[in-house]
């Protein structure tokens, strides 16, 4: 990204550069336990922490390295303010439903704070007010309507006109006493607690399949099996569907983050615009100075403009509001959004209560992970949980769910067909160093990337999940699927699921 504002040419997150991450071995043999957890992000780790605390023998496996992927690319806000959701929940599902959703997430904020306090975790925890605001006079009534929903639900709130930061606000809604933290420092401490309590963690251990039964088994890529009483899939997009049709009820959304040293004096608080394009701001301390995490430019994965354009648009928005001295870090992140905007947490399908799932957290994974950890642990213990019906994956609301399902899957079909019909007129000989493009080889669509040494890498662009054609992401140098959000390295290896198999490499010899 040739831009004098950017200190680094390649995307990089502050969280990873400021944390000495632990490492764990790969699974080397068949094993047994009480609960197998698939996915080494915040949900898997928090759930493993809670279950080991309750005395269960837990095995946690991760396909790559723990604390990677979405968890390492979060903006790490801990809040029950999930954009403009409460009026919508009241209208669509009723006041009680909305109240339970709020309670579950506010309890999650308190749960995380309790862990931080109990173990004295140095993770930059600070309580912050969360602001929803609009800079558009025509959207002021939306803020007022959401404020009315807060009032009905008894949420501690405030309605203000002027923000303590020059974002052009016409009106803002404040949710009091929310929080922010350094996610990897927090999770590193949880990993230590898991190991101390007898939990086992394996990296570079890819789950390929699940054998159902009274004691279901996870089958790994190396053909080692893990047999347990319960299996919990926390692998972002579940690699195993179990008949739950998750690919038809969720979509992947990509957004971008700039870590900015601003020209203004930044106050306290976390800010989220309800306008389009939406932006979010919060700060983190780096060497005693505030860096502003300025994020936004969301779009469905694989369906955006050139990815570098999204970064540049975000930079221009930041320059016009907070001003920019430098941008030491920047990165992108991927979130899964359910049709009704509520996560799926519970049994994978109605017919199986020993294979559980947690996914679809939208942009609120830090908070939802704690909701999932306590709810899933209660399900394992066969305890009642007041929030089970809110998050159960087997729910299906006809209004507005059916209309959104039809619309979403029509979009998937459109991109599937478009990719199959496309015959790029680019020749692979034209690809410059550091560049990737779709090309045509022997009458078929392929993906070409030339690395900095001049070596050309060719892959079949057919996604190994459900067969859509991947698109080149020039911001992260990945092949991204526009249908269900799988992402692959230039050489074809899986970066992010639901795909578990790499893109096929093409050999011209």
mmCIF file of N, CA and C in Angstrom, residues 72-162:
data_model
loop_
_atom_site.group_PDB
_atom_site.id
_atom_site.type_symbol
_atom_site.label_atom_id
_atom_site.label_comp_id
_atom_site.label_asym_id
_atom_site.label_seq_id
_atom_site.Cartn_x
_atom_site.Cartn_y
_atom_site.Cartn_z
ATOM 1 N N UNK A 72 -7.487 -12.375 16.774
ATOM 2 C CA UNK A 72 -6.333 -11.474 16.711
ATOM 3 C C UNK A 72 -6.630 -10.206 15.921
ATOM 4 N N UNK A 73 -7.799 -10.129 15.298
ATOM 5 C CA UNK A 73 -8.118 -8.986 14.441
ATOM 6 C C UNK A 73 -9.331 -8.192 14.932
ATOM 7 N N UNK A 74 -9.736 -8.452 16.166
ATOM 8 C CA UNK A 74 -10.880 -7.758 16.738
ATOM 9 C C UNK A 74 -10.525 -6.318 17.110
ATOM 10 N N UNK A 75 -11.539 -5.488 17.356
ATOM 11 C CA UNK A 75 -11.298 -4.197 17.990
ATOM 12 C C UNK A 75 -11.531 -4.280 19.489
ATOM 13 N N UNK A 76 -11.967 -5.441 19.973
ATOM 14 C CA UNK A 76 -11.972 -5.788 21.399
ATOM 15 C C UNK A 76 -12.814 -4.854 22.255
ATOM 16 N N UNK A 77 -14.028 -4.594 21.793
ATOM 17 C CA UNK A 77 -14.993 -3.888 22.636
ATOM 18 C C UNK A 77 -15.845 -4.929 23.374
ATOM 19 N N UNK A 78 -16.142 -4.654 24.636
ATOM 20 C CA UNK A 78 -16.942 -5.568 25.442
ATOM 21 C C UNK A 78 -18.197 -4.806 25.828
ATOM 22 N N UNK A 79 -19.293 -5.116 25.170
ATOM 23 C CA UNK A 79 -20.473 -4.278 25.332
ATOM 24 C C UNK A 79 -21.750 -5.007 24.952
ATOM 25 N N UNK A 80 -22.842 -4.588 25.568
ATOM 26 C CA UNK A 80 -24.170 -5.054 25.188
ATOM 27 C C UNK A 80 -24.818 -4.121 24.181
ATOM 28 N N UNK A 81 -24.128 -3.074 23.773
ATOM 29 C CA UNK A 81 -24.643 -2.152 22.753
ATOM 30 C C UNK A 81 -24.218 -2.677 21.378
ATOM 31 N N UNK A 82 -25.081 -3.417 20.749
ATOM 32 C CA UNK A 82 -24.766 -4.099 19.501
ATOM 33 C C UNK A 82 -25.431 -3.391 18.325
ATOM 34 N N UNK A 83 -25.006 -2.153 18.110
ATOM 35 C CA UNK A 83 -25.563 -1.343 17.039
ATOM 36 C C UNK A 83 -27.048 -1.084 17.339
ATOM 37 N N UNK A 84 -27.844 -0.824 16.304
ATOM 38 C CA UNK A 84 -29.272 -0.500 16.485
ATOM 39 C C UNK A 84 -30.082 -1.799 16.516
ATOM 40 N N UNK A 85 -30.069 -2.472 17.657
ATOM 41 C CA UNK A 85 -30.683 -3.801 17.686
ATOM 42 C C UNK A 85 -31.902 -3.904 18.591
ATOM 43 N N UNK A 86 -32.001 -3.108 19.647
ATOM 44 C CA UNK A 86 -33.028 -3.370 20.651
ATOM 45 C C UNK A 86 -34.437 -3.012 20.190
ATOM 46 N N UNK A 87 -34.611 -1.915 19.473
ATOM 47 C CA UNK A 87 -35.938 -1.625 18.930
ATOM 48 C C UNK A 87 -36.345 -2.703 17.931
ATOM 49 N N UNK A 88 -35.396 -3.154 17.127
ATOM 50 C CA UNK A 88 -35.679 -4.211 16.144
ATOM 51 C C UNK A 88 -36.074 -5.507 16.834
ATOM 52 N N UNK A 89 -35.377 -5.866 17.923
ATOM 53 C CA UNK A 89 -35.715 -7.085 18.655
ATOM 54 C C UNK A 89 -37.107 -6.985 19.270
ATOM 55 N N UNK A 90 -37.438 -5.819 19.820
ATOM 56 C CA UNK A 90 -38.767 -5.649 20.427
ATOM 57 C C UNK A 90 -39.850 -5.780 19.364
ATOM 58 N N UNK A 91 -39.651 -5.144 18.211
ATOM 59 C CA UNK A 91 -40.658 -5.185 17.145
ATOM 60 C C UNK A 91 -40.827 -6.587 16.573
ATOM 61 N N UNK A 92 -39.731 -7.290 16.378
ATOM 62 C CA UNK A 92 -39.792 -8.585 15.704
ATOM 63 C C UNK A 92 -40.095 -9.753 16.637
ATOM 64 N N UNK A 93 -39.611 -9.673 17.894
ATOM 65 C CA UNK A 93 -39.690 -10.847 18.763
ATOM 66 C C UNK A 93 -40.312 -10.575 20.121
ATOM 67 N N UNK A 94 -40.562 -9.314 20.451
ATOM 68 C CA UNK A 94 -41.216 -9.012 21.717
ATOM 69 C C UNK A 94 -40.272 -8.477 22.776
ATOM 70 N N UNK A 95 -40.858 -7.827 23.771
ATOM 71 C CA UNK A 95 -40.091 -7.162 24.815
ATOM 72 C C UNK A 95 -39.290 -8.158 25.650
ATOM 73 N N UNK A 96 -39.870 -9.288 25.981
ATOM 74 C CA UNK A 96 -39.174 -10.260 26.823
ATOM 75 C C UNK A 96 -37.944 -10.821 26.113
ATOM 76 N N UNK A 97 -38.092 -11.098 24.826
ATOM 77 C CA UNK A 97 -36.980 -11.607 24.025
ATOM 78 C C UNK A 97 -35.828 -10.601 24.028
ATOM 79 N N UNK A 98 -36.154 -9.336 23.795
ATOM 80 C CA UNK A 98 -35.134 -8.285 23.769
ATOM 81 C C UNK A 98 -34.470 -8.130 25.129
ATOM 82 N N UNK A 99 -35.266 -8.223 26.197
ATOM 83 C CA UNK A 99 -34.709 -8.074 27.540
ATOM 84 C C UNK A 99 -33.733 -9.209 27.864
ATOM 85 N N UNK A 100 -34.076 -10.421 27.483
ATOM 86 C CA UNK A 100 -33.183 -11.553 27.721
ATOM 87 C C UNK A 100 -31.884 -11.407 26.938
ATOM 88 N N UNK A 101 -31.985 -10.914 25.711
ATOM 89 C CA UNK A 101 -30.774 -10.699 24.911
ATOM 90 C C UNK A 101 -29.866 -9.690 25.614
ATOM 91 N N UNK A 102 -30.444 -8.584 26.085
ATOM 92 C CA UNK A 102 -29.646 -7.576 26.784
ATOM 93 C C UNK A 102 -29.039 -8.152 28.060
ATOM 94 N N UNK A 103 -29.830 -8.843 28.850
ATOM 95 C CA UNK A 103 -29.332 -9.404 30.107
ATOM 96 C C UNK A 103 -28.164 -10.355 29.863
ATOM 97 N N UNK A 104 -28.304 -11.219 28.851
ATOM 98 C CA UNK A 104 -27.245 -12.185 28.555
ATOM 99 C C UNK A 104 -25.937 -11.477 28.245
ATOM 100 N N UNK A 105 -26.015 -10.405 27.463
ATOM 101 C CA UNK A 105 -24.792 -9.709 27.061
ATOM 102 C C UNK A 105 -24.236 -8.813 28.166
ATOM 103 N N UNK A 106 -25.106 -8.185 28.954
ATOM 104 C CA UNK A 106 -24.597 -7.394 30.068
ATOM 105 C C UNK A 106 -23.986 -8.300 31.131
ATOM 106 N N UNK A 107 -24.579 -9.476 31.344
ATOM 107 C CA UNK A 107 -23.976 -10.457 32.252
ATOM 108 C C UNK A 107 -22.610 -10.904 31.742
ATOM 109 N N UNK A 108 -22.471 -10.971 30.413
ATOM 110 C CA UNK A 108 -21.189 -11.362 29.817
ATOM 111 C C UNK A 108 -20.111 -10.318 30.111
ATOM 112 N N UNK A 109 -20.470 -9.038 30.042
ATOM 113 C CA UNK A 109 -19.523 -7.972 30.394
ATOM 114 C C UNK A 109 -19.048 -8.172 31.825
ATOM 115 N N UNK A 110 -19.983 -8.424 32.729
ATOM 116 C CA UNK A 110 -19.648 -8.625 34.137
ATOM 117 C C UNK A 110 -18.823 -9.901 34.336
ATOM 118 N N UNK A 111 -19.135 -10.936 33.568
ATOM 119 C CA UNK A 111 -18.399 -12.207 33.646
ATOM 120 C C UNK A 111 -16.928 -12.002 33.293
ATOM 121 N N UNK A 112 -16.663 -11.295 32.207
ATOM 122 C CA UNK A 112 -15.277 -11.054 31.792
ATOM 123 C C UNK A 112 -14.546 -10.223 32.844
ATOM 124 N N UNK A 113 -15.219 -9.191 33.363
ATOM 125 C CA UNK A 113 -14.591 -8.367 34.401
ATOM 126 C C UNK A 113 -14.285 -9.205 35.642
ATOM 127 N N UNK A 114 -15.175 -10.136 35.967
ATOM 128 C CA UNK A 114 -14.934 -11.001 37.112
ATOM 129 C C UNK A 114 -13.675 -11.843 36.940
ATOM 130 N N UNK A 115 -13.454 -12.356 35.737
ATOM 131 C CA UNK A 115 -12.244 -13.145 35.460
ATOM 132 C C UNK A 115 -11.006 -12.272 35.568
ATOM 133 N N UNK A 116 -11.073 -11.076 34.991
ATOM 134 C CA UNK A 116 -9.938 -10.149 35.056
ATOM 135 C C UNK A 116 -9.578 -9.848 36.504
ATOM 136 N N UNK A 117 -10.592 -9.581 37.328
ATOM 137 C CA UNK A 117 -10.349 -9.259 38.733
ATOM 138 C C UNK A 117 -9.843 -10.478 39.509
ATOM 139 N N UNK A 118 -10.448 -11.656 39.270
ATOM 140 C CA UNK A 118 -10.071 -12.855 40.026
ATOM 141 C C UNK A 118 -8.613 -13.227 39.814
ATOM 142 N N UNK A 119 -8.165 -13.146 38.547
ATOM 143 C CA UNK A 119 -6.805 -13.579 38.228
ATOM 144 C C UNK A 119 -5.834 -12.411 38.074
ATOM 145 N N UNK A 120 -6.321 -11.202 38.381
ATOM 146 C CA UNK A 120 -5.467 -10.006 38.292
ATOM 147 C C UNK A 120 -4.752 -9.941 36.940
ATOM 148 N N UNK A 121 -5.542 -10.047 35.871
ATOM 149 C CA UNK A 121 -4.988 -10.083 34.512
ATOM 150 C C UNK A 121 -4.673 -8.664 34.043
ATOM 151 N N UNK A 122 -3.444 -8.441 33.650
ATOM 152 C CA UNK A 122 -3.019 -7.143 33.127
ATOM 153 C C UNK A 122 -3.348 -7.091 31.639
ATOM 154 N N UNK A 123 -4.568 -6.656 31.324
ATOM 155 C CA UNK A 123 -5.023 -6.672 29.930
ATOM 156 C C UNK A 123 -5.638 -5.331 29.519
ATOM 157 N N UNK A 124 -5.193 -4.254 30.177
ATOM 158 C CA UNK A 124 -5.619 -2.903 29.817
ATOM 159 C C UNK A 124 -7.142 -2.734 29.909
ATOM 160 N N UNK A 125 -7.755 -3.422 30.866
ATOM 161 C CA UNK A 125 -9.203 -3.307 31.049
ATOM 162 C C UNK A 125 -9.551 -1.896 31.500
ATOM 163 N N UNK A 126 -10.460 -1.243 30.774
ATOM 164 C CA UNK A 126 -10.974 0.058 31.204
ATOM 165 C C UNK A 126 -12.467 0.114 30.912
ATOM 166 N N UNK A 127 -13.210 0.618 31.878
ATOM 167 C CA UNK A 127 -14.642 0.799 31.659
ATOM 168 C C UNK A 127 -14.870 2.036 30.806
ATOM 169 N N UNK A 128 -15.770 1.919 29.839
ATOM 170 C CA UNK A 128 -16.038 2.986 28.889
ATOM 171 C C UNK A 128 -17.539 3.084 28.647
ATOM 172 N N UNK A 129 -18.003 4.289 28.398
ATOM 173 C CA UNK A 129 -19.360 4.447 27.886
ATOM 174 C C UNK A 129 -19.346 4.168 26.386
ATOM 175 N N UNK A 130 -20.420 3.553 25.880
ATOM 176 C CA UNK A 130 -20.540 3.228 24.453
ATOM 177 C C UNK A 130 -21.572 4.153 23.818
ATOM 178 N N UNK A 131 -21.190 4.787 22.719
ATOM 179 C CA UNK A 131 -22.032 5.786 22.064
ATOM 180 C C UNK A 131 -22.488 5.296 20.694
ATOM 181 N N UNK A 132 -23.788 5.385 20.429
ATOM 182 C CA UNK A 132 -24.333 5.280 19.079
ATOM 183 C C UNK A 132 -24.671 6.698 18.624
ATOM 184 N N UNK A 133 -24.223 7.081 17.437
ATOM 185 C CA UNK A 133 -24.481 8.461 17.025
ATOM 186 C C UNK A 133 -24.812 8.525 15.539
ATOM 187 N N UNK A 134 -25.398 9.639 15.139
ATOM 188 C CA UNK A 134 -25.624 9.914 13.724
ATOM 189 C C UNK A 134 -25.163 11.330 13.402
ATOM 190 N N UNK A 135 -24.584 11.484 12.224
ATOM 191 C CA UNK A 135 -24.216 12.801 11.701
ATOM 192 C C UNK A 135 -25.213 13.250 10.641
ATOM 193 N N UNK A 136 -26.312 12.509 10.528
ATOM 194 C CA UNK A 136 -27.330 12.757 9.508
ATOM 195 C C UNK A 136 -28.631 13.189 10.189
ATOM 196 N N UNK A 137 -29.091 14.387 9.879
ATOM 197 C CA UNK A 137 -30.304 14.903 10.501
ATOM 198 C C UNK A 137 -31.490 13.977 10.265
ATOM 199 N N UNK A 138 -31.513 13.302 9.106
ATOM 200 C CA UNK A 138 -32.629 12.416 8.778
ATOM 201 C C UNK A 138 -32.646 11.132 9.620
ATOM 202 N N UNK A 139 -31.535 10.852 10.308
ATOM 203 C CA UNK A 139 -31.456 9.635 11.113
ATOM 204 C C UNK A 139 -31.629 9.900 12.603
ATOM 205 N N UNK A 140 -31.879 11.154 12.975
ATOM 206 C CA UNK A 140 -32.031 11.496 14.382
ATOM 207 C C UNK A 140 -33.175 10.707 15.029
ATOM 208 N N UNK A 141 -34.273 10.530 14.298
ATOM 209 C CA UNK A 141 -35.418 9.819 14.858
ATOM 210 C C UNK A 141 -35.077 8.356 15.153
ATOM 211 N N UNK A 142 -34.182 7.769 14.371
ATOM 212 C CA UNK A 142 -33.768 6.391 14.636
ATOM 213 C C UNK A 142 -33.089 6.294 16.008
ATOM 214 N N UNK A 143 -32.255 7.278 16.316
ATOM 215 C CA UNK A 143 -31.601 7.303 17.628
ATOM 216 C C UNK A 143 -32.651 7.442 18.735
ATOM 217 N N UNK A 144 -33.625 8.318 18.511
ATOM 218 C CA UNK A 144 -34.674 8.511 19.526
ATOM 219 C C UNK A 144 -35.490 7.233 19.729
ATOM 220 N N UNK A 145 -35.762 6.525 18.639
ATOM 221 C CA UNK A 145 -36.534 5.284 18.733
ATOM 222 C C UNK A 145 -35.743 4.218 19.503
ATOM 223 N N UNK A 146 -34.446 4.140 19.247
ATOM 224 C CA UNK A 146 -33.617 3.180 19.989
ATOM 225 C C UNK A 146 -33.540 3.582 21.467
ATOM 226 N N UNK A 147 -33.524 4.873 21.736
ATOM 227 C CA UNK A 147 -33.539 5.355 23.122
ATOM 228 C C UNK A 147 -34.819 4.911 23.837
ATOM 229 N N UNK A 148 -35.937 4.949 23.134
ATOM 230 C CA UNK A 148 -37.196 4.480 23.709
ATOM 231 C C UNK A 148 -37.116 2.984 24.041
ATOM 232 N N UNK A 149 -36.447 2.233 23.180
ATOM 233 C CA UNK A 149 -36.276 0.799 23.452
ATOM 234 C C UNK A 149 -35.421 0.595 24.702
ATOM 235 N N UNK A 150 -34.348 1.380 24.847
ATOM 236 C CA UNK A 150 -33.521 1.299 26.058
ATOM 237 C C UNK A 150 -34.374 1.568 27.298
ATOM 238 N N UNK A 151 -35.245 2.577 27.198
ATOM 239 C CA UNK A 151 -36.095 2.952 28.324
ATOM 240 C C UNK A 151 -37.016 1.792 28.706
ATOM 241 N N UNK A 152 -37.635 1.158 27.722
ATOM 242 C CA UNK A 152 -38.525 0.024 27.980
ATOM 243 C C UNK A 152 -37.785 -1.132 28.646
ATOM 244 N N UNK A 153 -36.514 -1.300 28.290
ATOM 245 C CA UNK A 153 -35.733 -2.423 28.799
ATOM 246 C C UNK A 153 -35.011 -2.090 30.099
ATOM 247 N N UNK A 154 -35.092 -0.830 30.531
ATOM 248 C CA UNK A 154 -34.432 -0.440 31.774
ATOM 249 C C UNK A 154 -32.926 -0.352 31.665
ATOM 250 N N UNK A 155 -32.406 -0.077 30.462
ATOM 251 C CA UNK A 155 -30.963 0.042 30.247
ATOM 252 C C UNK A 155 -30.497 1.423 30.711
ATOM 253 N N UNK A 156 -29.412 1.469 31.487
ATOM 254 C CA UNK A 156 -28.850 2.745 31.902
ATOM 255 C C UNK A 156 -28.360 3.480 30.659
ATOM 256 N N UNK A 157 -28.811 4.716 30.481
ATOM 257 C CA UNK A 157 -28.649 5.370 29.186
ATOM 258 C C UNK A 157 -28.578 6.883 29.360
ATOM 259 N N UNK A 158 -28.248 7.534 28.244
ATOM 260 C CA UNK A 158 -28.291 8.989 28.174
ATOM 261 C C UNK A 158 -28.449 9.360 26.706
ATOM 262 N N UNK A 159 -29.098 10.502 26.455
ATOM 263 C CA UNK A 159 -29.295 11.007 25.108
ATOM 264 C C UNK A 159 -28.623 12.371 25.047
ATOM 265 N N UNK A 160 -27.622 12.518 24.182
ATOM 266 C CA UNK A 160 -26.870 13.763 24.115
ATOM 267 C C UNK A 160 -26.750 14.222 22.674
ATOM 268 N N UNK A 161 -26.503 15.516 22.489
ATOM 269 C CA UNK A 161 -26.369 16.054 21.140
ATOM 270 C C UNK A 161 -24.915 16.091 20.698
ATOM 271 N N UNK A 162 -24.068 16.663 21.546
ATOM 272 C CA UNK A 162 -22.672 16.867 21.156
ATOM 273 C C UNK A 162 -21.776 15.798 21.767
#
